[in-house]
Amino acid sequence: MTISLNIHGAARTVTGSCFLLRAGKTKFLVDCGMFQGSKTLKALNYANFPFRPEEIDFVLLSHAHIDHSGLLPKLVKNGFTGPIYATHGTFDLLTCMLPDSAHIQESEVQQLNRRNARRGRDEVTPIYGMTDVETTLRMFSPVVYGAWVEPAPGVRARFWNAGHILGSSSVEIELRADGDKPHTLRLLFSGDIGPDVTSFHPSPDSPEDLDYIICEATYGARERGLMSLEQRRDLVAREVNEALKDNGALIIPSFAVERTQELLSDLLALAHKRRIPQVPIFLDSPLAIRATEIFMDHADELEDGETFKHLMRSPLLRTTESVQESMMIERMDGGHIVVAASGMCDAGRIRHHLKNRLWRQNTTVLLVGYQAEGTLGRILQNGAEAVRIQGEEVKVRARIRTLDIFSGHADGPGLARWVADRGPVKRGIILVHGEDEGIAGLHERLAALGLDGDRIFAPALDDELDLLAETPATRERPAARRLQPESVGRTDWHNDLSELWLDIGAELERAADDKARRVILRRVRRALESGSE
């Protein structure tokens, strides 16, 4: 019998959590997420799966975030017919998140096809549509924390609170390994582990004494230091008060689920105590509005859920469902706050607000979550003087601020403690879901705690590990990698092209006269011609 693990997502520098396990004749997935980041990486969302969806027996889903769940409708569209196991909170969130994902794809593809028609290019189709989402939602089998499910002979699984978002889980799996010496292999997929400070969830929990831990390393190299909820709100108040000086506008790109709800709780609590001005707070995201309603429905699962429900009924909070309502925000005079998705500024209404506000000096953009390499959020965070949004150049005169206190992920020490508390780990720790720096940082922390550094692994995209081997060496790959490790987790040629356009524009603006501008353009043309020889 063979037991193997394929890393088809959330590898080094790669988003889109997706792990394929083979245990004898049984094949199943842990997560099936959408790739996020550069256009090169997101193109994988349109490509074929590196496995046959119709051969997958079932899916175990850690939580609702789109980088963990977003390709489930594509999996169903391409032939998967088995059950999907997740907690009730995860399922309830996905009843709004997956339809929203389909709507975004359909809208973006419609815009792209209009541009393609003008350029004489072929039409493209969305990754999936609303019909695929409706079919997918009917395939869920919601479970409760701590209860064993047996989705296939020889396979048991149960879900543990991960403290990340509503319904988030670490997934424990037991696989019966038949053969000369039958035994049970015990695995734990961390999912995304929540931070020490959160308004909503208790500390993460999960079992001990495992063969393997597959652990996220998003912030493995980062140390935030201990912080109480009041200290966090002190930092929020400082940023808000500075941003709202002189009738300023505060624009906050935020992930629609969990981060938005925690952020709103802090803003409204501060306003209630008059520690920040009582200005309108616009929640400009249909998905975030629906997610907030689901959080209110699950208030009994949250710490101090009744206070959360009370705050969400504040008259300062204004929700904008329609596009017309969203556009009306631009007419606001005086100080105001806009919270809009997406958190990395890659899609959704936040791009409209940035396009209309980045060039204004009385605007502050506050980044409150992780910004993947190649995203507009990371480009702003890195200090760009101009960006391209929807094909247009926009000067960046707004203040760009980062407040890394709303992350849904534990920092390096928190992750290291979580792994150490799960011990002993007999065979290996497999680090995923992090850029090279995060994975290297967590590896170093774990080794410093006395864990065997030679049994800590960081596979690349599409690697296959033999989990019954003495050490889980990478198997010979039957097919080529979809992307080479050095080409992901970084800016790609699309980012380089945007930067080049901006640089050329800046040089032309600085030129003394039209003659100098023609000289610049001739140099660019000569470079292009010499490169094509």
Coordinates of C-alpha atoms in Angstrom, one line a residue:
M1 CA 0.0 0.0 0.0
T2 CA 1.2 3.5 -0.7
I3 CA 0.3 6.7 1.0
S4 CA 1.4 9.9 -0.7
L5 CA 0.9 13.7 -0.5
N6 CA 0.8 15.9 -3.5
I7 CA 1.4 19.6 -2.9
H8 CA -0.9 21.2 -5.6
G9 CA -1.2 24.5 -3.9
A10 CA 0.1 26.6 -0.9
A11 CA 3.6 25.5 -1.7
R12 CA 6.7 27.7 -1.2
T13 CA 5.7 31.2 -2.5
V14 CA 2.5 29.9 -3.9
T15 CA -1.1 30.6 -2.7
G16 CA -4.1 28.5 -3.4
S17 CA -4.2 25.7 -0.8
C18 CA -4.8 22.3 -2.3
F19 CA -3.4 19.0 -1.1
L20 CA -4.0 15.6 -2.8
L21 CA -3.7 12.5 -0.6
R22 CA -3.6 8.9 -2.0
A23 CA -4.1 6.1 0.4
G24 CA -4.3 2.9 -1.5
K25 CA -7.2 3.3 -3.9
T26 CA -8.7 6.3 -2.1
K27 CA -7.9 9.8 -3.4
F28 CA -9.1 12.9 -1.6
L29 CA -8.3 16.6 -1.3
V30 CA -7.7 18.8 1.7
D31 CA -8.8 22.2 0.4
C32 CA -9.2 23.3 -3.2
G33 CA -8.3 27.0 -3.2
M34 CA -8.0 29.7 -5.8
F35 CA -4.5 31.1 -6.6
Q36 CA -3.9 34.7 -5.8
G37 CA -1.1 37.1 -6.6
S38 CA 0.5 37.9 -9.9
K39 CA -1.3 37.3 -13.2
T40 CA 1.1 34.4 -13.9
L41 CA 0.0 32.7 -10.8
K42 CA -3.7 33.5 -11.2
A43 CA -3.6 32.0 -14.7
L44 CA -3.4 28.5 -13.0
N45 CA -7.0 29.0 -12.0
Y46 CA -8.0 28.7 -15.6
A47 CA -5.7 25.7 -16.4
N48 CA -6.5 22.0 -16.0
F49 CA -6.1 20.5 -12.5
P50 CA -3.0 18.3 -12.2
F51 CA -5.3 15.4 -11.3
R52 CA -8.6 14.0 -12.6
P53 CA -11.4 15.5 -10.6
E54 CA -13.8 12.6 -11.3
E55 CA -11.3 10.3 -9.4
I56 CA -11.4 12.3 -6.2
D57 CA -13.5 10.6 -3.6
F58 CA -14.2 13.5 -1.2
V59 CA -12.9 16.8 0.0
L60 CA -12.0 18.0 3.6
L61 CA -12.2 21.8 3.7
S62 CA -10.3 23.7 6.4
H63 CA -12.2 27.0 6.1
A64 CA -14.1 29.4 3.8
H65 CA -11.4 31.8 2.5
I66 CA -11.3 31.7 -1.3
D67 CA -7.6 30.7 -1.4
H68 CA -8.7 27.5 0.3
S69 CA -12.2 27.0 -1.2
G70 CA -12.4 29.0 -4.4
L71 CA -11.9 26.3 -6.9
L72 CA -14.4 23.8 -5.5
P73 CA -17.0 24.8 -8.1
K74 CA -14.4 24.2 -10.8
L75 CA -13.7 20.8 -9.3
V76 CA -17.4 20.0 -9.5
K77 CA -17.7 21.5 -13.0
N78 CA -14.9 19.2 -14.1
G79 CA -16.4 15.9 -12.8
F80 CA -16.1 15.7 -9.0
T81 CA -19.2 14.2 -7.5
G82 CA -18.2 13.3 -3.9
P83 CA -19.1 14.9 -0.5
I84 CA -17.4 18.0 0.9
Y85 CA -16.8 18.0 4.6
A86 CA -16.6 21.3 6.5
T87 CA -17.9 22.9 9.7
H88 CA -21.3 24.6 9.8
G89 CA -19.7 28.0 10.1
T90 CA -17.6 27.4 7.0
F91 CA -20.6 26.2 5.0
D92 CA -22.7 29.2 6.0
L93 CA -20.0 31.6 4.9
L94 CA -19.6 29.8 1.6
T95 CA -23.3 30.3 0.8
C96 CA -22.4 33.9 0.1
M97 CA -18.6 33.7 -0.7
L98 CA -18.8 31.2 -3.6
P99 CA -21.7 33.1 -5.3
D100 CA -19.7 36.3 -4.9
S101 CA -16.6 34.6 -6.4
A102 CA -18.7 33.5 -9.4
H103 CA -20.1 37.0 -9.8
I104 CA -16.7 38.6 -9.8
Q105 CA -15.4 36.2 -12.4
E106 CA -18.4 36.7 -14.7
S107 CA -18.1 40.5 -14.3
E108 CA -14.3 40.6 -14.9
V109 CA -14.5 38.2 -17.9
Q110 CA -17.2 40.3 -19.4
Q111 CA -15.0 43.4 -19.1
L112 CA -12.0 41.5 -20.5
N113 CA -14.0 40.2 -23.4
R114 CA -15.0 43.7 -24.4
R115 CA -11.3 44.7 -24.4
N116 CA -10.4 41.5 -26.3
A117 CA -13.0 42.2 -28.9
R118 CA -11.4 45.6 -29.6
R119 CA -8.0 44.0 -29.8
G120 CA -9.1 41.2 -32.0
R121 CA -8.4 38.5 -29.4
D122 CA -10.5 35.4 -28.6
E123 CA -13.1 35.5 -25.9
V124 CA -12.5 33.8 -22.6
T125 CA -15.0 32.1 -20.3
P126 CA -15.3 32.3 -16.5
I127 CA -13.6 29.6 -14.4
Y128 CA -17.1 28.7 -13.3
G129 CA -20.6 30.2 -13.0
M130 CA -23.5 30.4 -10.6
T131 CA -24.9 27.0 -11.6
D132 CA -21.7 25.3 -10.7
V133 CA -21.7 27.1 -7.3
E134 CA -25.3 26.0 -6.6
T135 CA -24.4 22.4 -7.4
T136 CA -21.3 22.6 -5.2
L137 CA -23.2 23.9 -2.2
R138 CA -25.6 20.9 -2.4
M139 CA -22.6 18.6 -2.0
F140 CA -21.6 19.8 1.5
S141 CA -21.8 17.6 4.6
P142 CA -21.5 20.0 7.6
V143 CA -19.7 18.6 10.6
V144 CA -19.2 19.7 14.2
Y145 CA -15.8 20.3 15.9
G146 CA -14.3 17.2 17.5
A147 CA -16.6 14.6 15.8
W148 CA -15.1 11.8 13.8
V149 CA -16.3 11.3 10.2
E150 CA -15.3 8.2 8.1
P151 CA -15.6 9.3 4.5
A152 CA -14.0 6.2 3.1
P153 CA -12.9 2.8 4.4
G154 CA -9.6 3.2 6.3
V155 CA -9.9 7.0 6.5
R156 CA -11.1 9.0 9.5
A157 CA -11.1 12.8 10.0
R158 CA -12.1 15.3 12.5
F159 CA -12.0 19.1 12.7
W160 CA -10.5 21.3 15.4
N161 CA -10.9 25.0 16.0
A162 CA -8.1 26.9 14.4
G163 CA -9.0 30.4 15.7
H164 CA -8.6 32.0 12.2
I165 CA -12.1 32.8 11.0
L166 CA -15.6 31.7 11.8
G167 CA -15.7 27.9 11.3
S168 CA -12.0 27.6 10.6
S169 CA -10.4 24.3 11.3
S170 CA -7.2 22.3 11.6
V171 CA -8.0 18.9 10.0
E172 CA -6.8 15.7 11.7
I173 CA -6.7 12.6 9.5
E174 CA -6.1 9.0 10.3
L175 CA -5.1 6.7 7.5
R176 CA -4.9 2.9 8.0
A177 CA -1.8 1.6 6.3
D178 CA -2.2 -2.1 5.5
G179 CA 0.8 -4.3 4.6
D180 CA 3.4 -6.4 6.5
K181 CA 3.1 -4.2 9.5
P182 CA -0.4 -2.6 9.5
H183 CA -0.6 0.6 11.4
T184 CA -2.4 4.0 11.4
L185 CA -0.7 7.1 10.0
R186 CA -1.8 10.3 11.8
L187 CA -1.7 13.6 10.0
L188 CA -2.7 17.1 11.0
F189 CA -3.3 19.9 8.4
S190 CA -3.0 23.2 10.3
G191 CA -5.2 25.1 7.9
D192 CA -4.6 28.8 8.9
I193 CA -3.8 29.3 12.5
G194 CA -5.2 32.3 14.2
P195 CA -3.2 35.0 16.2
D196 CA -3.0 35.4 19.9
V197 CA -5.2 38.5 19.9
T198 CA -8.7 38.2 18.3
S199 CA -12.0 39.7 19.3
F200 CA -14.0 36.6 18.4
H201 CA -12.3 33.2 18.9
P202 CA -10.7 31.1 21.6
S203 CA -7.1 29.8 21.2
P204 CA -6.6 27.2 18.5
D205 CA -6.9 23.5 19.6
S206 CA -5.9 20.2 18.1
P207 CA -4.4 16.8 19.0
E208 CA -0.9 15.7 19.9
D209 CA 1.3 12.7 19.1
L210 CA 1.3 12.8 15.3
D211 CA 3.2 11.3 12.4
Y212 CA 3.1 14.5 10.3
I213 CA 2.1 18.1 10.7
I214 CA 1.4 20.1 7.5
C215 CA 1.8 23.6 8.8
E216 CA 1.2 27.0 7.4
A217 CA 4.1 29.5 7.5
T218 CA 2.6 32.8 6.3
Y219 CA 4.2 34.8 9.1
G220 CA 6.9 32.3 10.1
A221 CA 9.6 35.0 10.0
R222 CA 7.6 37.7 11.8
E223 CA 7.3 38.5 15.5
R224 CA 4.6 40.9 16.5
G225 CA 4.9 40.9 20.2
L226 CA 2.1 40.4 22.7
M227 CA -0.8 42.8 22.4
S228 CA -4.1 43.1 24.2
L229 CA -7.4 44.1 22.5
E230 CA -7.2 47.5 24.2
Q231 CA -3.6 48.1 22.9
R232 CA -4.8 47.1 19.4
R233 CA -7.6 49.6 19.6
D234 CA -5.1 52.3 20.8
L235 CA -3.2 51.8 17.6
V236 CA -6.3 51.9 15.5
A237 CA -7.4 55.2 17.1
R238 CA -4.1 56.8 16.4
E239 CA -4.2 55.9 12.7
V240 CA -7.9 57.0 12.4
N241 CA -7.4 60.3 14.1
E242 CA -4.4 61.2 12.0
A243 CA -6.2 60.2 8.8
L244 CA -9.4 62.2 9.5
K245 CA -7.6 65.5 10.2
D246 CA -8.7 68.3 8.0
N247 CA -11.8 66.4 6.7
G248 CA -9.6 63.6 5.4
A249 CA -10.9 60.3 4.0
L250 CA -9.7 56.9 5.3
I251 CA -9.8 54.1 2.8
I252 CA -9.3 50.6 4.2
P253 CA -8.9 47.6 1.9
S254 CA -10.1 44.6 4.0
F255 CA -10.8 41.0 3.5
A256 CA -14.6 40.6 3.6
V257 CA -14.7 37.8 6.1
E258 CA -13.4 38.1 9.7
R259 CA -10.9 40.9 9.2
T260 CA -13.8 43.3 8.2
Q261 CA -15.9 42.3 11.2
E262 CA -13.0 42.7 13.7
L263 CA -12.1 46.0 12.1
L264 CA -15.7 47.3 12.3
S265 CA -15.9 46.2 15.9
D266 CA -12.9 48.2 16.8
L267 CA -13.9 51.3 14.8
L268 CA -17.5 51.3 16.2
A269 CA -16.3 50.7 19.8
L270 CA -13.8 53.6 19.5
A271 CA -16.5 55.9 18.1
H272 CA -18.9 54.9 20.8
K273 CA -16.4 55.9 23.4
R274 CA -15.7 59.1 21.3
R275 CA -12.0 58.2 21.0
I276 CA -12.3 58.8 17.3
P277 CA -14.6 61.2 15.4
Q278 CA -18.1 60.0 14.9
V279 CA -18.0 60.1 11.1
P280 CA -19.9 57.8 8.7
I281 CA -18.3 54.4 8.3
F282 CA -19.2 52.9 4.9
L283 CA -19.1 49.1 4.5
D284 CA -18.9 49.0 0.7
S285 CA -18.8 45.3 -0.1
P286 CA -21.9 43.2 -0.7
L287 CA -20.0 40.1 0.4
A288 CA -18.8 41.7 3.6
I289 CA -22.3 42.9 4.4
R290 CA -23.7 39.3 4.0
A291 CA -20.7 37.9 5.9
T292 CA -21.4 40.3 8.8
E293 CA -25.0 39.1 8.9
I294 CA -23.8 35.5 9.2
F295 CA -21.4 36.4 12.0
M296 CA -24.4 37.9 13.8
D297 CA -26.3 34.7 13.2
H298 CA -23.4 32.8 14.8
A299 CA -22.9 35.3 17.7
D300 CA -23.3 32.5 20.2
E301 CA -20.1 30.9 18.9
L302 CA -18.1 34.2 19.3
E303 CA -16.5 35.5 22.4
D304 CA -18.7 38.5 23.6
G305 CA -21.0 37.9 20.6
E306 CA -23.8 40.1 22.0
T307 CA -21.5 43.1 22.1
F308 CA -20.6 42.5 18.5
K309 CA -24.3 42.4 17.5
H310 CA -25.0 45.6 19.4
L311 CA -22.0 47.4 17.7
M312 CA -23.1 46.3 14.2
R313 CA -26.5 48.1 14.7
S314 CA -24.7 51.5 15.2
P315 CA -26.2 54.3 13.1
L316 CA -22.7 55.3 12.1
L317 CA -22.4 52.1 10.1
R318 CA -23.8 52.5 6.6
T319 CA -23.9 49.6 4.1
T320 CA -23.8 50.1 0.4
E321 CA -25.3 47.2 -1.5
S322 CA -25.6 48.6 -5.0
V323 CA -23.0 50.0 -7.4
Q324 CA -24.9 53.3 -7.4
E325 CA -24.7 53.6 -3.6
S326 CA -21.0 52.8 -3.8
M327 CA -20.4 55.6 -6.3
M328 CA -22.3 58.1 -4.2
I329 CA -19.6 57.8 -1.5
E330 CA -17.3 59.9 -3.8
R331 CA -19.6 62.9 -3.3
M332 CA -19.0 62.9 0.4
D333 CA -17.8 66.1 1.9
G334 CA -16.0 65.9 5.2
G335 CA -14.3 63.1 7.0
H336 CA -15.4 59.5 6.4
I337 CA -14.2 56.0 6.5
V338 CA -14.6 53.4 3.7
V339 CA -14.1 49.7 4.3
A340 CA -14.1 47.8 1.0
A341 CA -12.9 44.5 -0.4
S342 CA -10.6 43.1 -1.6
G343 CA -8.0 43.1 1.1
M344 CA -5.1 43.0 -1.4
C345 CA -6.7 45.6 -3.7
D346 CA -6.8 43.0 -6.6
A347 CA -10.6 43.1 -7.3
G348 CA -13.9 44.5 -6.1
R349 CA -15.0 48.0 -5.2
I350 CA -11.7 48.9 -3.5
R351 CA -10.1 49.5 -6.9
H352 CA -12.7 52.1 -7.7
H353 CA -12.1 54.0 -4.5
L354 CA -8.3 53.8 -5.0
K355 CA -8.6 55.1 -8.5
N356 CA -10.6 58.0 -7.3
R357 CA -8.7 58.8 -4.1
L358 CA -5.0 57.8 -4.5
W359 CA -4.1 61.1 -6.2
R360 CA -5.6 63.2 -3.3
Q361 CA -3.3 64.3 -0.5
N362 CA -6.1 64.3 2.1
T363 CA -6.6 60.6 1.7
T364 CA -5.1 57.8 3.8
V365 CA -5.0 54.2 2.6
L366 CA -4.7 51.8 5.6
L367 CA -3.5 48.3 4.7
V368 CA -4.6 45.9 7.5
G369 CA -3.8 42.5 6.0
Y370 CA -1.3 40.4 4.2
Q371 CA -0.3 41.7 0.7
A372 CA 0.9 39.0 -1.6
E373 CA 3.8 39.8 -4.0
G374 CA 2.6 41.2 -7.3
T375 CA -0.7 42.5 -6.0
L376 CA -1.7 46.2 -6.1
G377 CA -1.7 46.2 -2.3
R378 CA 2.0 45.1 -2.1
I379 CA 2.9 47.6 -4.8
L380 CA 1.4 50.4 -2.8
Q381 CA 3.0 49.1 0.4
N382 CA 6.4 49.1 -1.3
G383 CA 6.1 52.9 -2.0
A384 CA 5.1 53.2 -5.6
E385 CA 4.7 56.8 -6.8
A386 CA 2.2 55.8 -9.5
V387 CA 0.1 52.7 -10.3
R388 CA -2.0 51.5 -13.1
I389 CA -5.7 50.7 -12.3
Q390 CA -8.0 49.5 -15.0
G391 CA -5.5 50.5 -17.6
E392 CA -5.1 54.1 -16.4
E393 CA -2.1 55.7 -14.6
V394 CA -2.9 57.1 -11.1
K395 CA -0.4 59.1 -9.1
V396 CA 0.0 58.1 -5.5
R397 CA -0.2 61.2 -3.3
A398 CA -2.3 59.6 -0.6
R399 CA -0.6 58.4 2.7
I400 CA -0.1 54.7 2.6
R401 CA -0.1 53.1 6.0
T402 CA 0.2 49.5 7.2
L403 CA -1.2 48.3 10.5
D404 CA -0.3 44.6 10.9
I405 CA -2.5 43.9 13.9
F406 CA -5.6 42.4 12.1
S407 CA -3.9 39.5 10.5
G408 CA -5.8 36.3 10.8
H409 CA -2.5 34.4 11.0
A410 CA -0.3 33.7 14.0
D411 CA 3.2 35.1 13.9
G412 CA 6.4 33.0 14.0
P413 CA 6.6 32.4 17.7
G414 CA 2.9 31.6 17.8
L415 CA 3.2 29.1 15.0
A416 CA 6.3 27.5 16.6
R417 CA 4.5 27.1 19.9
W418 CA 1.5 25.6 18.1
V419 CA 3.7 23.0 16.5
A420 CA 5.6 22.2 19.6
D421 CA 2.4 21.7 21.6
R422 CA 1.2 19.1 19.0
G423 CA 4.3 17.0 19.6
P424 CA 5.8 14.5 19.6
V425 CA 5.9 14.5 15.7
K426 CA 7.4 11.2 14.7
R427 CA 8.0 11.5 10.9
G428 CA 8.1 15.1 9.8
I429 CA 6.8 18.7 9.7
I430 CA 5.9 19.9 6.2
L431 CA 5.9 23.7 5.9
V432 CA 3.5 25.3 3.3
H433 CA 1.5 28.5 2.7
G434 CA 4.3 30.9 3.0
E435 CA 6.9 32.9 1.0
D436 CA 10.5 31.7 1.3
E437 CA 11.3 34.1 4.1
G438 CA 8.3 32.9 6.2
I439 CA 9.2 29.2 5.7
A440 CA 12.9 29.8 6.5
G441 CA 12.0 31.7 9.6
L442 CA 9.6 29.1 10.9
H443 CA 12.1 26.3 10.1
E444 CA 14.7 28.1 12.2
R445 CA 12.3 28.7 15.1
L446 CA 11.3 25.0 15.1
A447 CA 14.9 23.8 15.0
A448 CA 15.7 26.2 17.9
L449 CA 13.0 24.5 19.9
G450 CA 14.9 21.2 19.5
L451 CA 12.8 19.7 16.7
D452 CA 14.8 17.7 14.2
G453 CA 15.7 20.1 11.4
D454 CA 16.3 17.3 9.0
R455 CA 12.7 16.3 9.4
I456 CA 11.3 19.7 8.5
F457 CA 10.4 19.9 4.8
A458 CA 9.4 22.7 2.4
P459 CA 8.1 21.2 -0.8
A460 CA 7.5 23.1 -4.0
L461 CA 4.4 23.3 -6.2
D462 CA 3.4 19.9 -7.5
D463 CA 5.9 17.9 -5.4
E464 CA 4.8 14.4 -4.3
L465 CA 5.9 13.0 -1.0
D466 CA 5.9 9.4 0.0
L467 CA 4.5 9.5 3.6
L468 CA 5.5 5.9 4.4
A469 CA 9.2 6.3 3.5
E470 CA 11.7 6.6 6.3
T471 CA 11.9 10.3 5.3
P472 CA 9.2 11.7 3.0
A473 CA 11.5 12.1 0.0
T474 CA 10.1 13.7 -3.1
R475 CA 8.9 11.1 -5.6
E476 CA 9.9 11.4 -9.3
R477 CA 7.3 13.6 -10.9
P478 CA 5.2 12.0 -13.6
A479 CA 4.5 15.3 -15.3
A480 CA 6.2 18.7 -15.6
R481 CA 5.6 21.3 -13.0
R482 CA 3.0 23.9 -13.8
L483 CA 5.3 26.6 -12.7
Q484 CA 9.0 26.6 -11.8
P485 CA 9.7 27.6 -8.2
E486 CA 11.8 30.6 -9.2
S487 CA 8.9 32.1 -11.2
V488 CA 6.3 32.3 -8.5
G489 CA 5.8 34.4 -5.4
R490 CA 7.4 37.3 -7.2
T491 CA 6.4 40.1 -9.5
D492 CA 5.9 38.8 -13.0
W493 CA 6.2 40.3 -16.5
H494 CA 2.7 41.8 -16.2
N495 CA 4.0 43.8 -13.2
D496 CA 7.2 44.6 -15.0
L497 CA 5.2 45.9 -18.0
S498 CA 3.0 48.2 -15.8
E499 CA 6.2 49.5 -14.1
L500 CA 7.8 50.1 -17.5
W501 CA 4.8 52.1 -18.8
L502 CA 4.9 54.2 -15.7
D503 CA 8.6 54.8 -16.0
I504 CA 8.3 55.8 -19.6
G505 CA 5.5 58.2 -18.7
A506 CA 7.6 59.7 -15.9
E507 CA 10.6 60.2 -18.2
L508 CA 8.4 61.9 -20.8
E509 CA 7.0 64.2 -18.2
R510 CA 10.4 65.2 -17.0
A511 CA 11.7 65.9 -20.5
A512 CA 12.4 69.5 -21.3
D513 CA 10.5 69.7 -24.6
D514 CA 9.0 67.6 -27.5
K515 CA 12.4 67.1 -29.1
A516 CA 13.7 65.5 -25.9
R517 CA 10.6 63.3 -25.7
R518 CA 11.2 62.1 -29.3
V519 CA 14.7 61.2 -28.3
I520 CA 13.4 59.1 -25.4
L521 CA 10.9 57.3 -27.6
R522 CA 13.6 56.6 -30.3
R523 CA 15.8 55.0 -27.6
V524 CA 12.9 52.8 -26.4
R525 CA 12.2 51.8 -30.0
R526 CA 15.9 50.9 -30.6
A527 CA 15.9 48.8 -27.5
L528 CA 12.8 46.9 -28.7
E529 CA 14.3 46.4 -32.2
S530 CA 17.6 45.1 -30.8
G531 CA 15.8 42.8 -28.4
S532 CA 13.9 41.1 -31.3
E533 CA 17.0 40.4 -33.4

